[in-house]
Amino acid sequence: NVEVTDGDLVIGTSGHGIDFSATGDGSGTANSELLDEYEEGVFTPVIGGASNPTQSYAYQRGSYTRIGNVVHVSIDVQMASSGVSAGSGSLVLDGLPFNKGSESSGTGSGQTYGVTFTCGYSVALGSDNPTDGYMSDGDDHVYLLKRTGSDGGTNCSATAVTNNTRLIAAVTYRV
């Protein structure tokens, strides 16, 4: 047992961490029971399209927590009250703190597998209010989707971003 009465417990070598292998609690096959990464921080999120002209923002707030190979991100972005042009193409939330890792199995391999997108609030996006999102392997951005009937979703258009557009959302993905 280790007891720290004051200060921090520091793992001084990369690739090491807290080993939970003695528990064996899972019913599946565990690839690793080593917790080797924990980080909290802030970043500057960007919303726009494939061609991003210079944006004007009222504010851009992003925070994240990484635990092992999972990143939880919260964003709140509001465009300025004038001079906004989000470009063209699909609407993306860009500038995430880590690139999405490769997925080798599962439905939607290479895209939606391992990604959760939740839109808490959006304003001034018209019919392009995002309800879902996906990431491709290696990307640091989420393509935003809208529901259109019974299909799996259609990409939101960057042209929907105008003056005063605001997006509050959360994203969880694997690195």
PDB file of N, CA, C and O in Angstrom, residues 74-147:
ATOM      1  N   SER A  74     -16.475  19.527 -23.857  1.00  0.00           N
ATOM      2  CA  SER A  74     -17.630  20.424 -23.769  1.00  0.00           C
ATOM      3  C   SER A  74     -17.273  21.712 -24.496  1.00  0.00           C
ATOM      4  O   SER A  74     -16.178  22.238 -24.317  1.00  0.00           O
ATOM      5  N   ILE A  75     -18.212  22.209 -25.314  1.00  0.00           N
ATOM      6  CA  ILE A  75     -17.947  23.451 -26.051  1.00  0.00           C
ATOM      7  C   ILE A  75     -19.128  24.408 -25.931  1.00  0.00           C
ATOM      8  O   ILE A  75     -20.273  23.990 -25.768  1.00  0.00           O
ATOM      9  N   ASP A  76     -18.814  25.687 -26.016  1.00  0.00           N
ATOM     10  CA  ASP A  76     -19.807  26.752 -26.106  1.00  0.00           C
ATOM     11  C   ASP A  76     -19.193  27.802 -27.022  1.00  0.00           C
ATOM     12  O   ASP A  76     -18.207  28.448 -26.656  1.00  0.00           O
ATOM     13  N   VAL A  77     -19.747  27.934 -28.219  1.00  0.00           N
ATOM     14  CA  VAL A  77     -19.214  28.848 -29.226  1.00  0.00           C
ATOM     15  C   VAL A  77     -20.333  29.775 -29.677  1.00  0.00           C
ATOM     16  O   VAL A  77     -21.444  29.320 -29.957  1.00  0.00           O
ATOM     17  N   GLN A  78     -20.038  31.050 -29.744  1.00  0.00           N
ATOM     18  CA  GLN A  78     -21.005  31.992 -30.308  1.00  0.00           C
ATOM     19  C   GLN A  78     -20.294  32.879 -31.318  1.00  0.00           C
ATOM     20  O   GLN A  78     -19.238  33.433 -31.056  1.00  0.00           O
ATOM     21  N   MET A  79     -20.934  32.993 -32.485  1.00  0.00           N
ATOM     22  CA  MET A  79     -20.400  33.853 -33.525  1.00  0.00           C
ATOM     23  C   MET A  79     -20.693  35.309 -33.167  1.00  0.00           C
ATOM     24  O   MET A  79     -21.579  35.600 -32.379  1.00  0.00           O
ATOM     25  N   ALA A  80     -19.937  36.216 -33.768  1.00  0.00           N
ATOM     26  CA  ALA A  80     -20.121  37.642 -33.532  1.00  0.00           C
ATOM     27  C   ALA A  80     -21.466  38.105 -34.103  1.00  0.00           C
ATOM     28  O   ALA A  80     -22.131  37.380 -34.844  1.00  0.00           O
ATOM     29  N   SER A  81     -21.835  39.319 -33.775  1.00  0.00           N
ATOM     30  CA  SER A  81     -23.124  39.851 -34.225  1.00  0.00           C
ATOM     31  C   SER A  81     -23.071  40.387 -35.653  1.00  0.00           C
ATOM     32  O   SER A  81     -24.095  40.726 -36.221  1.00  0.00           O
ATOM     33  N   SER A  82     -21.882  40.428 -36.249  1.00  0.00           N
ATOM     34  CA  SER A  82     -21.792  40.863 -37.646  1.00  0.00           C
ATOM     35  C   SER A  82     -20.522  40.308 -38.284  1.00  0.00           C
ATOM     36  O   SER A  82     -19.580  39.918 -37.593  1.00  0.00           O
ATOM     37  N   GLY A  83     -20.517  40.254 -39.612  1.00  0.00           N
ATOM     38  CA  GLY A  83     -19.330  39.859 -40.356  1.00  0.00           C
ATOM     39  C   GLY A  83     -19.011  38.382 -40.362  1.00  0.00           C
ATOM     40  O   GLY A  83     -17.871  37.999 -40.591  1.00  0.00           O
ATOM     41  N   VAL A  84     -19.999  37.525 -40.129  1.00  0.00           N
ATOM     42  CA  VAL A  84     -19.747  36.088 -40.051  1.00  0.00           C
ATOM     43  C   VAL A  84     -20.025  35.416 -41.382  1.00  0.00           C
ATOM     44  O   VAL A  84     -21.058  35.638 -42.001  1.00  0.00           O
ATOM     45  N   SER A  85     -19.091  34.593 -41.829  1.00  0.00           N
ATOM     46  CA  SER A  85     -19.271  33.724 -42.990  1.00  0.00           C
ATOM     47  C   SER A  85     -18.543  32.436 -42.699  1.00  0.00           C
ATOM     48  O   SER A  85     -17.326  32.432 -42.518  1.00  0.00           O
ATOM     49  N   ALA A  86     -19.279  31.344 -42.611  1.00  0.00           N
ATOM     50  CA  ALA A  86     -18.684  30.077 -42.173  1.00  0.00           C
ATOM     51  C   ALA A  86     -18.100  29.262 -43.308  1.00  0.00           C
ATOM     52  O   ALA A  86     -17.634  28.156 -43.098  1.00  0.00           O
ATOM     53  N   GLY A  87     -18.132  29.761 -44.519  1.00  0.00           N
ATOM     54  CA  GLY A  87     -17.571  28.996 -45.622  1.00  0.00           C
ATOM     55  C   GLY A  87     -18.606  28.118 -46.280  1.00  0.00           C
ATOM     56  O   GLY A  87     -19.794  28.387 -46.227  1.00  0.00           O
ATOM     57  N   SER A  88     -18.122  27.034 -46.877  1.00  0.00           N
ATOM     58  CA  SER A  88     -19.015  26.147 -47.615  1.00  0.00           C
ATOM     59  C   SER A  88     -18.763  24.706 -47.214  1.00  0.00           C
ATOM     60  O   SER A  88     -17.836  24.403 -46.477  1.00  0.00           O
ATOM     61  N   GLY A  89     -19.613  23.831 -47.727  1.00  0.00           N
ATOM     62  CA  GLY A  89     -19.461  22.404 -47.444  1.00  0.00           C
ATOM     63  C   GLY A  89     -20.176  21.997 -46.174  1.00  0.00           C
ATOM     64  O   GLY A  89     -21.083  22.673 -45.699  1.00  0.00           O
ATOM     65  N   SER A  90     -19.738  20.883 -45.614  1.00  0.00           N
ATOM     66  CA  SER A  90     -20.346  20.339 -44.399  1.00  0.00           C
ATOM     67  C   SER A  90     -19.913  21.144 -43.181  1.00  0.00           C
ATOM     68  O   SER A  90     -18.773  21.587 -43.088  1.00  0.00           O
ATOM     69  N   LEU A  91     -20.834  21.285 -42.235  1.00  0.00           N
ATOM     70  CA  LEU A  91     -20.554  21.997 -40.998  1.00  0.00           C
ATOM     71  C   LEU A  91     -19.735  21.102 -40.075  1.00  0.00           C
ATOM     72  O   LEU A  91     -20.095  19.947 -39.833  1.00  0.00           O
ATOM     73  N   VAL A  92     -18.625  21.637 -39.554  1.00  0.00           N
ATOM     74  CA  VAL A  92     -17.771  20.872 -38.648  1.00  0.00           C
ATOM     75  C   VAL A  92     -17.476  21.671 -37.389  1.00  0.00           C
ATOM     76  O   VAL A  92     -17.439  22.899 -37.398  1.00  0.00           O
ATOM     77  N   LEU A  93     -17.291  20.950 -36.308  1.00  0.00           N
ATOM     78  CA  LEU A  93     -16.758  21.476 -35.059  1.00  0.00           C
ATOM     79  C   LEU A  93     -15.291  21.067 -35.062  1.00  0.00           C
ATOM     80  O   LEU A  93     -14.973  19.878 -35.041  1.00  0.00           O
ATOM     81  N   ASP A  94     -14.402  22.042 -35.141  1.00  0.00           N
ATOM     82  CA  ASP A  94     -12.990  21.787 -35.390  1.00  0.00           C
ATOM     83  C   ASP A  94     -12.140  22.193 -34.193  1.00  0.00           C
ATOM     84  O   ASP A  94     -12.587  22.904 -33.306  1.00  0.00           O
ATOM     85  N   GLY A  95     -10.890  21.735 -34.203  1.00  0.00           N
ATOM     86  CA  GLY A  95      -9.923  22.134 -33.189  1.00  0.00           C
ATOM     87  C   GLY A  95      -9.991  21.337 -31.907  1.00  0.00           C
ATOM     88  O   GLY A  95      -9.547  21.807 -30.861  1.00  0.00           O
ATOM     89  N   LEU A  96     -10.551  20.109 -31.954  1.00  0.00           N
ATOM     90  CA  LEU A  96     -10.617  19.283 -30.751  1.00  0.00           C
ATOM     91  C   LEU A  96      -9.201  19.000 -30.245  1.00  0.00           C
ATOM     92  O   LEU A  96      -8.240  19.000 -31.015  1.00  0.00           O
ATOM     93  N   PRO A  97      -9.039  18.751 -28.951  1.00  0.00           N
ATOM     94  CA  PRO A  97      -7.702  18.669 -28.372  1.00  0.00           C
ATOM     95  C   PRO A  97      -6.879  17.447 -28.776  1.00  0.00           C
ATOM     96  O   PRO A  97      -5.651  17.478 -28.669  1.00  0.00           O
ATOM     97  N   PHE A  98      -7.523  16.369 -29.230  1.00  0.00           N
ATOM     98  CA  PHE A  98      -6.808  15.158 -29.636  1.00  0.00           C
ATOM     99  C   PHE A  98      -7.432  14.615 -30.912  1.00  0.00           C
ATOM    100  O   PHE A  98      -8.633  14.772 -31.130  1.00  0.00           O
ATOM    101  N   ASN A  99      -6.640  13.958 -31.729  1.00  0.00           N
ATOM    102  CA  ASN A  99      -7.161  13.297 -32.922  1.00  0.00           C
ATOM    103  C   ASN A  99      -7.842  11.993 -32.524  1.00  0.00           C
ATOM    104  O   ASN A  99      -7.395  11.315 -31.591  1.00  0.00           O
ATOM    105  N   LYS A 100      -8.906  11.646 -33.253  1.00  0.00           N
ATOM    106  CA  LYS A 100      -9.610  10.379 -33.019  1.00  0.00           C
ATOM    107  C   LYS A 100      -8.694   9.228 -33.397  1.00  0.00           C
ATOM    108  O   LYS A 100      -8.009   9.267 -34.411  1.00  0.00           O
ATOM    109  N   GLY A 101      -8.689   8.207 -32.568  1.00  0.00           N
ATOM    110  CA  GLY A 101      -7.890   7.019 -32.837  1.00  0.00           C
ATOM    111  C   GLY A 101      -8.530   6.135 -33.883  1.00  0.00           C
ATOM    112  O   GLY A 101      -9.679   6.327 -34.281  1.00  0.00           O
ATOM    113  N   SER A 102      -7.793   5.145 -34.331  1.00  0.00           N
ATOM    114  CA  SER A 102      -8.295   4.196 -35.323  1.00  0.00           C
ATOM    115  C   SER A 102      -9.196   3.176 -34.658  1.00  0.00           C
ATOM    116  O   SER A 102      -8.897   2.678 -33.573  1.00  0.00           O
ATOM    117  N   GLU A 103     -10.286   2.864 -35.312  1.00  0.00           N
ATOM    118  CA  GLU A 103     -11.200   1.816 -34.856  1.00  0.00           C
ATOM    119  C   GLU A 103     -11.041   0.637 -35.802  1.00  0.00           C
ATOM    120  O   GLU A 103     -11.140   0.793 -37.006  1.00  0.00           O
ATOM    121  N   SER A 104     -10.802  -0.528 -35.244  1.00  0.00           N
ATOM    122  CA  SER A 104     -10.544  -1.683 -36.105  1.00  0.00           C
ATOM    123  C   SER A 104     -11.744  -2.598 -36.241  1.00  0.00           C
ATOM    124  O   SER A 104     -11.705  -3.549 -37.000  1.00  0.00           O
ATOM    125  N   SER A 105     -12.817  -2.332 -35.486  1.00  0.00           N
ATOM    126  CA  SER A 105     -13.986  -3.203 -35.601  1.00  0.00           C
ATOM    127  C   SER A 105     -15.234  -2.441 -35.199  1.00  0.00           C
ATOM    128  O   SER A 105     -15.160  -1.351 -34.655  1.00  0.00           O
ATOM    129  N   GLY A 106     -16.371  -3.040 -35.460  1.00  0.00           N
ATOM    130  CA  GLY A 106     -17.643  -2.449 -35.060  1.00  0.00           C
ATOM    131  C   GLY A 106     -18.353  -1.807 -36.232  1.00  0.00           C
ATOM    132  O   GLY A 106     -17.770  -1.480 -37.244  1.00  0.00           O
ATOM    133  N   THR A 107     -19.640  -1.631 -36.081  1.00  0.00           N
ATOM    134  CA  THR A 107     -20.447  -0.982 -37.097  1.00  0.00           C
ATOM    135  C   THR A 107     -19.991   0.455 -37.250  1.00  0.00           C
ATOM    136  O   THR A 107     -19.785   1.154 -36.276  1.00  0.00           O
ATOM    137  N   GLY A 108     -19.838   0.902 -38.472  1.00  0.00           N
ATOM    138  CA  GLY A 108     -19.394   2.259 -38.709  1.00  0.00           C
ATOM    139  C   GLY A 108     -17.906   2.423 -38.489  1.00  0.00           C
ATOM    140  O   GLY A 108     -17.435   3.515 -38.234  1.00  0.00           O
ATOM    141  N   SER A 109     -17.156   1.335 -38.565  1.00  0.00           N
ATOM    142  CA  SER A 109     -15.718   1.388 -38.332  1.00  0.00           C
ATOM    143  C   SER A 109     -15.089   2.517 -39.131  1.00  0.00           C
ATOM    144  O   SER A 109     -15.360   2.688 -40.309  1.00  0.00           O
ATOM    145  N   GLY A 110     -14.255   3.314 -38.468  1.00  0.00           N
ATOM    146  CA  GLY A 110     -13.594   4.423 -39.131  1.00  0.00           C
ATOM    147  C   GLY A 110     -14.366   5.720 -39.025  1.00  0.00           C
ATOM    148  O   GLY A 110     -13.849   6.768 -39.342  1.00  0.00           O
ATOM    149  N   GLN A 111     -15.612   5.670 -38.577  1.00  0.00           N
ATOM    150  CA  GLN A 111     -16.361   6.912 -38.443  1.00  0.00           C
ATOM    151  C   GLN A 111     -17.076   6.961 -37.106  1.00  0.00           C
ATOM    152  O   GLN A 111     -16.465   7.264 -36.107  1.00  0.00           O
ATOM    153  N   THR A 112     -18.357   6.625 -37.069  1.00  0.00           N
ATOM    154  CA  THR A 112     -19.155   6.875 -35.868  1.00  0.00           C
ATOM    155  C   THR A 112     -18.800   5.982 -34.693  1.00  0.00           C
ATOM    156  O   THR A 112     -19.098   6.321 -33.572  1.00  0.00           O
ATOM    157  N   TYR A 113     -18.196   4.836 -34.914  1.00  0.00           N
ATOM    158  CA  TYR A 113     -17.882   3.913 -33.832  1.00  0.00           C
ATOM    159  C   TYR A 113     -17.007   4.610 -32.792  1.00  0.00           C
ATOM    160  O   TYR A 113     -15.961   5.149 -33.104  1.00  0.00           O
ATOM    161  N   GLY A 114     -17.457   4.651 -31.556  1.00  0.00           N
ATOM    162  CA  GLY A 114     -16.665   5.253 -30.492  1.00  0.00           C
ATOM    163  C   GLY A 114     -16.834   6.753 -30.352  1.00  0.00           C
ATOM    164  O   GLY A 114     -16.067   7.382 -29.648  1.00  0.00           O
ATOM    165  N   VAL A 115     -17.836   7.365 -31.011  1.00  0.00           N
ATOM    166  CA  VAL A 115     -18.059   8.802 -30.922  1.00  0.00           C
ATOM    167  C   VAL A 115     -19.488   9.059 -30.442  1.00  0.00           C
ATOM    168  O   VAL A 115     -20.437   8.486 -30.961  1.00  0.00           O
ATOM    169  N   THR A 116     -19.634   9.921 -29.445  1.00  0.00           N
ATOM    170  CA  THR A 116     -20.944  10.349 -28.988  1.00  0.00           C
ATOM    171  C   THR A 116     -21.000  11.871 -29.090  1.00  0.00           C
ATOM    172  O   THR A 116     -20.109  12.550 -28.594  1.00  0.00           O
ATOM    173  N   PHE A 117     -22.031  12.394 -29.747  1.00  0.00           N
ATOM    174  CA  PHE A 117     -22.216  13.835 -29.883  1.00  0.00           C
ATOM    175  C   PHE A 117     -23.568  14.198 -29.295  1.00  0.00           C
ATOM    176  O   PHE A 117     -24.571  13.583 -29.614  1.00  0.00           O
ATOM    177  N   THR A 118     -23.598  15.189 -28.427  1.00  0.00           N
ATOM    178  CA  THR A 118     -24.838  15.672 -27.843  1.00  0.00           C
ATOM    179  C   THR A 118     -24.895  17.180 -27.997  1.00  0.00           C
ATOM    180  O   THR A 118     -23.975  17.878 -27.571  1.00  0.00           O
ATOM    181  N   CYS A 119     -25.951  17.661 -28.640  1.00  0.00           N
ATOM    182  CA  CYS A 119     -26.132  19.103 -28.802  1.00  0.00           C
ATOM    183  C   CYS A 119     -27.060  19.576 -27.697  1.00  0.00           C
ATOM    184  O   CYS A 119     -28.220  19.172 -27.640  1.00  0.00           O
ATOM    185  N   GLY A 120     -26.539  20.402 -26.809  1.00  0.00           N
ATOM    186  CA  GLY A 120     -27.343  20.909 -25.711  1.00  0.00           C
ATOM    187  C   GLY A 120     -28.166  22.115 -26.097  1.00  0.00           C
ATOM    188  O   GLY A 120     -29.233  22.353 -25.556  1.00  0.00           O
ATOM    189  N   TYR A 121     -27.662  22.881 -27.093  1.00  0.00           N
ATOM    190  CA  TYR A 121     -28.345  24.118 -27.465  1.00  0.00           C
ATOM    191  C   TYR A 121     -27.747  24.615 -28.768  1.00  0.00           C
ATOM    192  O   TYR A 121     -26.537  24.574 -28.960  1.00  0.00           O
ATOM    193  N   SER A 122     -28.594  25.052 -29.660  1.00  0.00           N
ATOM    194  CA  SER A 122     -28.107  25.729 -30.865  1.00  0.00           C
ATOM    195  C   SER A 122     -29.130  26.775 -31.257  1.00  0.00           C
ATOM    196  O   SER A 122     -30.331  26.584 -31.079  1.00  0.00           O
ATOM    197  N   VAL A 123     -28.636  27.885 -31.759  1.00  0.00           N
ATOM    198  CA  VAL A 123     -29.525  28.968 -32.152  1.00  0.00           C
ATOM    199  C   VAL A 123     -28.998  29.561 -33.458  1.00  0.00           C
ATOM    200  O   VAL A 123     -27.794  29.559 -33.711  1.00  0.00           O
ATOM    201  N   ALA A 124     -29.911  30.024 -34.274  1.00  0.00           N
ATOM    202  CA  ALA A 124     -29.606  30.666 -35.554  1.00  0.00           C
ATOM    203  C   ALA A 124     -28.976  29.703 -36.555  1.00  0.00           C
ATOM    204  O   ALA A 124     -28.206  30.109 -37.399  1.00  0.00           O
ATOM    205  N   LEU A 125     -29.312  28.420 -36.462  1.00  0.00           N
ATOM    206  CA  LEU A 125     -28.868  27.459 -37.471  1.00  0.00           C
ATOM    207  C   LEU A 125     -30.022  27.028 -38.369  1.00  0.00           C
ATOM    208  O   LEU A 125     -29.853  26.153 -39.203  1.00  0.00           O
ATOM    209  N   GLY A 126     -31.193  27.595 -38.170  1.00  0.00           N
ATOM    210  CA  GLY A 126     -32.335  27.272 -39.016  1.00  0.00           C
ATOM    211  C   GLY A 126     -32.658  25.794 -38.989  1.00  0.00           C
ATOM    212  O   GLY A 126     -32.723  25.173 -37.934  1.00  0.00           O
ATOM    213  N   SER A 127     -32.831  25.194 -40.166  1.00  0.00           N
ATOM    214  CA  SER A 127     -33.166  23.772 -40.248  1.00  0.00           C
ATOM    215  C   SER A 127     -31.937  22.892 -40.084  1.00  0.00           C
ATOM    216  O   SER A 127     -32.033  21.674 -40.138  1.00  0.00           O
ATOM    217  N   ASP A 128     -30.763  23.491 -39.895  1.00  0.00           N
ATOM    218  CA  ASP A 128     -29.532  22.718 -39.741  1.00  0.00           C
ATOM    219  C   ASP A 128     -29.110  22.568 -38.286  1.00  0.00           C
ATOM    220  O   ASP A 128     -27.925  22.578 -37.967  1.00  0.00           O
ATOM    221  N   ASN A 129     -30.068  22.411 -37.376  1.00  0.00           N
ATOM    222  CA  ASN A 129     -29.718  22.153 -35.988  1.00  0.00           C
ATOM    223  C   ASN A 129     -29.123  20.755 -35.863  1.00  0.00           C
ATOM    224  O   ASN A 129     -29.767  19.773 -36.212  1.00  0.00           O
ATOM    225  N   PRO A 130     -27.901  20.647 -35.361  1.00  0.00           N
ATOM    226  CA  PRO A 130     -27.261  19.333 -35.286  1.00  0.00           C
ATOM    227  C   PRO A 130     -27.870  18.451 -34.209  1.00  0.00           C
ATOM    228  O   PRO A 130     -28.194  18.923 -33.126  1.00  0.00           O
ATOM    229  N   THR A 131     -28.047  17.185 -34.553  1.00  0.00           N
ATOM    230  CA  THR A 131     -28.556  16.202 -33.607  1.00  0.00           C
ATOM    231  C   THR A 131     -27.567  15.071 -33.397  1.00  0.00           C
ATOM    232  O   THR A 131     -27.749  14.248 -32.511  1.00  0.00           O
ATOM    233  N   ASP A 132     -26.544  15.019 -34.210  1.00  0.00           N
ATOM    234  CA  ASP A 132     -25.602  13.912 -34.172  1.00  0.00           C
ATOM    235  C   ASP A 132     -24.288  14.381 -34.773  1.00  0.00           C
ATOM    236  O   ASP A 132     -24.194  15.477 -35.323  1.00  0.00           O
ATOM    237  N   GLY A 133     -23.278  13.542 -34.702  1.00  0.00           N
ATOM    238  CA  GLY A 133     -22.002  13.871 -35.300  1.00  0.00           C
ATOM    239  C   GLY A 133     -21.176  12.626 -35.536  1.00  0.00           C
ATOM    240  O   GLY A 133     -21.454  11.568 -34.961  1.00  0.00           O
ATOM    241  N   TYR A 134     -20.175  12.749 -36.395  1.00  0.00           N
ATOM    242  CA  TYR A 134     -19.260  11.629 -36.607  1.00  0.00           C
ATOM    243  C   TYR A 134     -17.865  12.161 -36.870  1.00  0.00           C
ATOM    244  O   TYR A 134     -17.675  13.308 -37.269  1.00  0.00           O
ATOM    245  N   MET A 135     -16.889  11.293 -36.612  1.00  0.00           N
ATOM    246  CA  MET A 135     -15.483  11.614 -36.840  1.00  0.00           C
ATOM    247  C   MET A 135     -14.863  10.487 -37.640  1.00  0.00           C
ATOM    248  O   MET A 135     -15.197   9.327 -37.453  1.00  0.00           O
ATOM    249  N   SER A 136     -13.927  10.828 -38.503  1.00  0.00           N
ATOM    250  CA  SER A 136     -13.132   9.823 -39.197  1.00  0.00           C
ATOM    251  C   SER A 136     -11.840   9.607 -38.421  1.00  0.00           C
ATOM    252  O   SER A 136     -11.390  10.494 -37.688  1.00  0.00           O
ATOM    253  N   ASP A 137     -11.249   8.432 -38.579  1.00  0.00           N
ATOM    254  CA  ASP A 137      -9.996   8.127 -37.900  1.00  0.00           C
ATOM    255  C   ASP A 137      -8.956   9.204 -38.172  1.00  0.00           C
ATOM    256  O   ASP A 137      -8.787   9.645 -39.303  1.00  0.00           O
ATOM    257  N   GLY A 138      -8.285   9.658 -37.131  1.00  0.00           N
ATOM    258  CA  GLY A 138      -7.217  10.641 -37.258  1.00  0.00           C
ATOM    259  C   GLY A 138      -7.672  12.083 -37.274  1.00  0.00           C
ATOM    260  O   GLY A 138      -6.843  12.988 -37.225  1.00  0.00           O
ATOM    261  N   ASP A 139      -8.979  12.336 -37.327  1.00  0.00           N
ATOM    262  CA  ASP A 139      -9.501  13.706 -37.388  1.00  0.00           C
ATOM    263  C   ASP A 139      -9.506  14.381 -36.016  1.00  0.00           C
ATOM    264  O   ASP A 139      -9.663  13.722 -34.987  1.00  0.00           O
ATOM    265  N   ASP A 140      -9.404  15.717 -36.023  1.00  0.00           N
ATOM    266  CA  ASP A 140      -9.596  16.509 -34.807  1.00  0.00           C
ATOM    267  C   ASP A 140     -10.855  17.358 -34.939  1.00  0.00           C
ATOM    268  O   ASP A 140     -10.970  18.411 -34.347  1.00  0.00           O
ATOM    269  N   HIS A 141     -11.794  16.887 -35.743  1.00  0.00           N
ATOM    270  CA  HIS A 141     -13.056  17.606 -35.929  1.00  0.00           C
ATOM    271  C   HIS A 141     -14.222  16.632 -36.058  1.00  0.00           C
ATOM    272  O   HIS A 141     -14.033  15.469 -36.413  1.00  0.00           O
ATOM    273  N   VAL A 142     -15.417  17.150 -35.749  1.00  0.00           N
ATOM    274  CA  VAL A 142     -16.659  16.373 -35.813  1.00  0.00           C
ATOM    275  C   VAL A 142     -17.514  16.947 -36.929  1.00  0.00           C
ATOM    276  O   VAL A 142     -17.745  18.158 -36.975  1.00  0.00           O
ATOM    277  N   TYR A 143     -17.962  16.102 -37.842  1.00  0.00           N
ATOM    278  CA  TYR A 143     -18.950  16.506 -38.843  1.00  0.00           C
ATOM    279  C   TYR A 143     -20.306  16.498 -38.168  1.00  0.00           C
ATOM    280  O   TYR A 143     -20.695  15.510 -37.552  1.00  0.00           O
ATOM    281  N   LEU A 144     -21.039  17.598 -38.256  1.00  0.00           N
ATOM    282  CA  LEU A 144     -22.332  17.715 -37.587  1.00  0.00           C
ATOM    283  C   LEU A 144     -23.454  17.262 -38.519  1.00  0.00           C
ATOM    284  O   LEU A 144     -23.487  17.637 -39.691  1.00  0.00           O
ATOM    285  N   LEU A 145     -24.364  16.452 -37.974  1.00  0.00           N
ATOM    286  CA  LEU A 145     -25.473  15.876 -38.742  1.00  0.00           C
ATOM    287  C   LEU A 145     -26.808  16.376 -38.209  1.00  0.00           C
ATOM    288  O   LEU A 145     -26.945  16.690 -37.034  1.00  0.00           O
ATOM    289  N   LYS A 146     -27.814  16.395 -39.092  1.00  0.00           N
ATOM    290  CA  LYS A 146     -29.190  16.699 -38.701  1.00  0.00           C
ATOM    291  C   LYS A 146     -30.056  15.515 -39.109  1.00  0.00           C
ATOM    292  O   LYS A 146     -29.761  14.807 -40.072  1.00  0.00           O
ATOM    293  N   ARG A 147     -31.107  15.277 -38.362  1.00  0.00           N
ATOM    294  CA  ARG A 147     -32.064  14.217 -38.692  1.00  0.00           C
ATOM    295  C   ARG A 147     -33.025  14.725 -39.757  1.00  0.00           C
ATOM    296  O   ARG A 147     -33.533  15.837 -39.654  1.00  0.00           O
TER     297      ARG A 147
END
